[in-house]
Amino acid sequence: LAGIAAGLKLNEMIESGKITAEQAVMGHVGAYTYAEVMSGYTSFYLGAKSVCPSVTMKVKFTGSWYDTDKEYTAAKSLISDGCVLLSQHADSYGAPNACEEAGVPNVSYNGSTEAQGPNTYIVASKIDWAPYYEHMINCVLEGKQLEKDWTGTIATGSVKLEAVNTKVAAKGTQEAIDNALAG
């Protein structure tokens, strides 16, 4: 869903003449080369590609879950490499701050960064661990084996999307997200 919001923003930038279709390059600041991070940026990319067929993506890893300087530097490098929209799977404000300084739209992770980037923040996805803890506790109470690969979803309330920043997001973004959720 966050990828759809990014792809719609890229389409808006293409339609307005700010970039060409070939310049629809996203950057992603990732913490580690772990499956969680890689599956996250892959789904983000596929969401963007579902509405902006010309999009490509470059990824830089910081080797840390929280390092403001490394995340800022990675974001600045991606912007210098031609990325016109950034996302992240790291926990500091480094990448959103770099985006705000450069005027590059951004999609955040694990919570809104609108306060840091009021002119660039589009939306953020986040994880809510409460449904997993409830499932785990219920398994124990009911004497059931806990699955080794239980995965929460939007339907279980484990994955959430923060409010769309309508000042930055492309027109129709909330409607597109709602339509994707409706299925």
Short mmCIF file of C-alpha atoms in Angstrom, two decimals:
data_model
loop_
_atom_site.label_atom_id
_atom_site.label_comp_id
_atom_site.label_asym_id
_atom_site.label_seq_id
_atom_site.Cartn_x
_atom_site.Cartn_y
_atom_site.Cartn_z
CA LEU A 1 0.00 0.00 0.00
CA ALA A 2 2.84 2.39 0.79
CA GLY A 3 4.36 1.45 -2.56
CA ILE A 4 1.12 2.35 -4.32
CA ALA A 5 1.27 5.77 -2.65
CA ALA A 6 4.87 6.15 -3.88
CA GLY A 7 4.01 5.05 -7.41
CA LEU A 8 1.13 7.51 -7.58
CA LYS A 9 3.48 10.30 -6.47
CA LEU A 10 5.94 9.31 -9.20
CA ASN A 11 3.12 9.35 -11.76
CA GLU A 12 2.15 12.83 -10.58
CA MET A 13 5.77 13.96 -10.97
CA ILE A 14 5.89 12.47 -14.49
CA GLU A 15 2.56 14.01 -15.53
CA SER A 16 3.60 17.44 -14.24
CA GLY A 17 6.88 17.29 -16.18
CA LYS A 18 9.04 17.36 -13.06
CA ILE A 19 10.64 14.05 -14.14
CA THR A 20 10.43 11.74 -17.13
CA ALA A 21 9.21 8.15 -16.90
CA GLU A 22 12.85 7.01 -17.14
CA GLN A 23 13.73 9.20 -14.15
CA ALA A 24 11.17 7.45 -11.90
CA VAL A 25 13.89 6.02 -9.67
CA MET A 26 13.18 5.31 -6.01
CA GLY A 27 15.81 4.88 -3.35
CA HIS A 28 15.54 2.73 -0.26
CA VAL A 29 17.61 3.02 2.92
CA GLY A 30 17.71 -0.41 4.54
CA ALA A 31 19.17 -1.37 7.88
CA TYR A 32 20.45 -4.89 7.10
CA THR A 33 20.35 -7.46 4.31
CA TYR A 34 17.86 -9.48 6.38
CA ALA A 35 14.80 -11.15 4.89
CA GLU A 36 12.51 -8.77 6.80
CA VAL A 37 14.12 -5.72 5.21
CA MET A 38 14.45 -7.27 1.76
CA SER A 39 10.86 -8.53 1.66
CA GLY A 40 9.70 -5.11 2.82
CA TYR A 41 11.46 -3.17 0.09
CA THR A 42 10.47 -5.78 -2.49
CA SER A 43 6.79 -5.43 -1.64
CA PHE A 44 7.20 -1.63 -1.58
CA TYR A 45 8.76 -1.75 -5.06
CA LEU A 46 6.06 -4.07 -6.41
CA GLY A 47 3.34 -1.78 -5.03
CA ALA A 48 4.92 1.21 -6.78
CA LYS A 49 5.39 -0.76 -10.01
CA SER A 50 1.73 -1.78 -9.97
CA VAL A 51 0.77 1.84 -10.68
CA CYS A 52 4.00 3.26 -12.20
CA PRO A 53 5.38 0.69 -14.68
CA SER A 54 8.61 2.59 -15.39
CA VAL A 55 9.80 2.74 -11.76
CA THR A 56 13.16 1.32 -10.76
CA MET A 57 14.79 1.23 -7.33
CA LYS A 58 18.25 1.50 -5.78
CA VAL A 59 19.01 0.24 -2.26
CA LYS A 60 21.70 1.16 0.27
CA PHE A 61 22.22 -0.59 3.60
CA THR A 62 23.52 1.02 6.77
CA GLY A 63 24.34 -2.08 8.86
CA SER A 64 22.38 -0.62 11.77
CA TRP A 65 18.77 -0.40 12.87
CA TYR A 66 19.31 3.12 14.21
CA ASP A 67 22.13 5.35 13.07
CA THR A 68 21.05 8.85 12.13
CA ASP A 69 24.32 9.75 10.43
CA LYS A 70 24.53 6.56 8.33
CA GLU A 71 20.86 6.79 7.32
CA TYR A 72 21.24 10.47 6.42
CA THR A 73 24.39 9.74 4.40
CA ALA A 74 22.77 6.79 2.60
CA ALA A 75 19.74 8.93 1.74
CA LYS A 76 21.91 11.81 0.46
CA SER A 77 23.88 9.32 -1.65
CA LEU A 78 20.71 7.88 -3.17
CA ILE A 79 19.44 11.37 -3.95
CA SER A 80 22.78 12.21 -5.58
CA ASP A 81 22.45 8.98 -7.60
CA GLY A 82 19.20 10.26 -9.15
CA CYS A 83 16.58 8.88 -6.79
CA VAL A 84 13.54 11.18 -6.84
CA LEU A 85 11.61 9.46 -4.02
CA LEU A 86 12.95 7.60 -0.99
CA SER A 87 11.69 4.98 1.43
CA GLN A 88 13.37 3.40 4.41
CA HIS A 89 13.46 0.42 6.73
CA ALA A 90 15.59 1.96 9.43
CA ASP A 91 14.50 3.73 12.57
CA SER A 92 16.03 7.19 12.80
CA TYR A 93 15.04 10.47 11.21
CA GLY A 94 18.23 10.51 9.12
CA ALA A 95 16.61 9.63 5.78
CA PRO A 96 13.47 11.75 6.28
CA ASN A 97 15.65 14.72 7.27
CA ALA A 98 17.75 14.31 4.12
CA CYS A 99 14.57 14.13 2.05
CA GLU A 100 13.13 17.27 3.61
CA GLU A 101 16.37 19.18 3.00
CA ALA A 102 16.47 18.07 -0.65
CA GLY A 103 12.73 18.38 -1.31
CA VAL A 104 12.50 14.66 -2.17
CA PRO A 105 9.23 12.87 -1.32
CA ASN A 106 9.56 10.08 1.23
CA VAL A 107 7.69 7.09 2.56
CA SER A 108 8.69 6.17 6.09
CA TYR A 109 8.66 3.00 8.15
CA ASN A 110 7.45 2.26 11.67
CA GLY A 111 5.69 5.56 12.14
CA SER A 112 4.95 8.95 10.70
CA THR A 113 7.83 11.34 10.07
CA GLU A 114 5.52 14.14 9.01
CA ALA A 115 6.80 16.40 11.82
CA GLN A 116 10.35 16.06 10.44
CA GLY A 117 9.28 16.28 6.80
CA PRO A 118 6.04 18.22 6.46
CA ASN A 119 6.84 19.05 2.83
CA THR A 120 8.04 15.60 1.75
CA TYR A 121 6.44 12.88 3.94
CA ILE A 122 3.74 10.89 2.10
CA VAL A 123 2.82 7.92 4.34
CA ALA A 124 4.35 5.24 6.57
CA SER A 125 3.69 1.61 7.30
CA LYS A 126 4.24 0.22 10.77
CA ILE A 127 4.06 -3.00 12.72
CA ASP A 128 1.77 -3.49 15.72
CA TRP A 129 2.98 -6.43 17.79
CA ALA A 130 -0.15 -6.63 19.98
CA PRO A 131 -2.02 -9.13 17.72
CA TYR A 132 0.97 -11.49 17.80
CA TYR A 133 1.26 -11.28 21.59
CA GLU A 134 -2.47 -11.96 21.89
CA HIS A 135 -2.17 -14.95 19.54
CA MET A 136 0.85 -16.25 21.47
CA ILE A 137 -0.93 -15.90 24.84
CA ASN A 138 -4.08 -17.57 23.48
CA CYS A 139 -2.01 -20.50 22.18
CA VAL A 140 -0.52 -20.98 25.65
CA LEU A 141 -3.91 -20.66 27.38
CA GLU A 142 -5.49 -23.13 24.95
CA GLY A 143 -2.55 -25.55 25.04
CA LYS A 144 -1.90 -25.14 21.31
CA GLN A 145 1.46 -25.22 19.59
CA LEU A 146 2.58 -21.78 18.44
CA GLU A 147 3.25 -21.72 14.69
CA LYS A 148 6.87 -21.15 13.74
CA ASP A 149 5.92 -18.92 10.83
CA TRP A 150 2.87 -16.98 12.04
CA THR A 151 2.64 -13.78 10.07
CA GLY A 152 0.32 -10.91 10.86
CA THR A 153 -1.42 -8.89 8.18
CA ILE A 154 -3.49 -5.77 7.81
CA ALA A 155 -6.54 -7.94 8.49
CA THR A 156 -5.10 -9.12 11.83
CA GLY A 157 -4.13 -5.56 12.76
CA SER A 158 -0.43 -6.44 12.77
CA VAL A 159 0.41 -4.15 9.87
CA LYS A 160 -0.90 -0.60 9.77
CA LEU A 161 -0.66 2.40 7.56
CA GLU A 162 -0.30 5.87 9.05
CA ALA A 163 -2.49 8.69 7.76
CA VAL A 164 -1.67 9.93 4.28
CA ASN A 165 -0.16 13.43 4.19
CA THR A 166 -2.57 14.96 1.67
CA LYS A 167 -0.33 18.04 1.30
CA VAL A 168 2.35 15.88 -0.34
CA ALA A 169 0.67 12.69 -1.60
CA ALA A 170 -0.67 12.56 -5.14
CA LYS A 171 -4.35 13.32 -5.54
CA GLY A 172 -6.39 10.12 -5.20
CA THR A 173 -3.84 8.32 -3.02
CA GLN A 174 -6.22 7.57 -0.14
CA GLU A 175 -8.85 6.32 -2.57
CA ALA A 176 -6.32 4.03 -4.27
CA ILE A 177 -5.28 2.62 -0.88
CA ASP A 178 -8.90 2.09 0.10
CA ASN A 179 -9.61 0.33 -3.21
CA ALA A 180 -6.58 -1.95 -2.77
CA LEU A 181 -7.76 -2.83 0.74
CA ALA A 182 -11.25 -3.59 -0.54
CA GLY A 183 -9.66 -6.01 -2.85
#
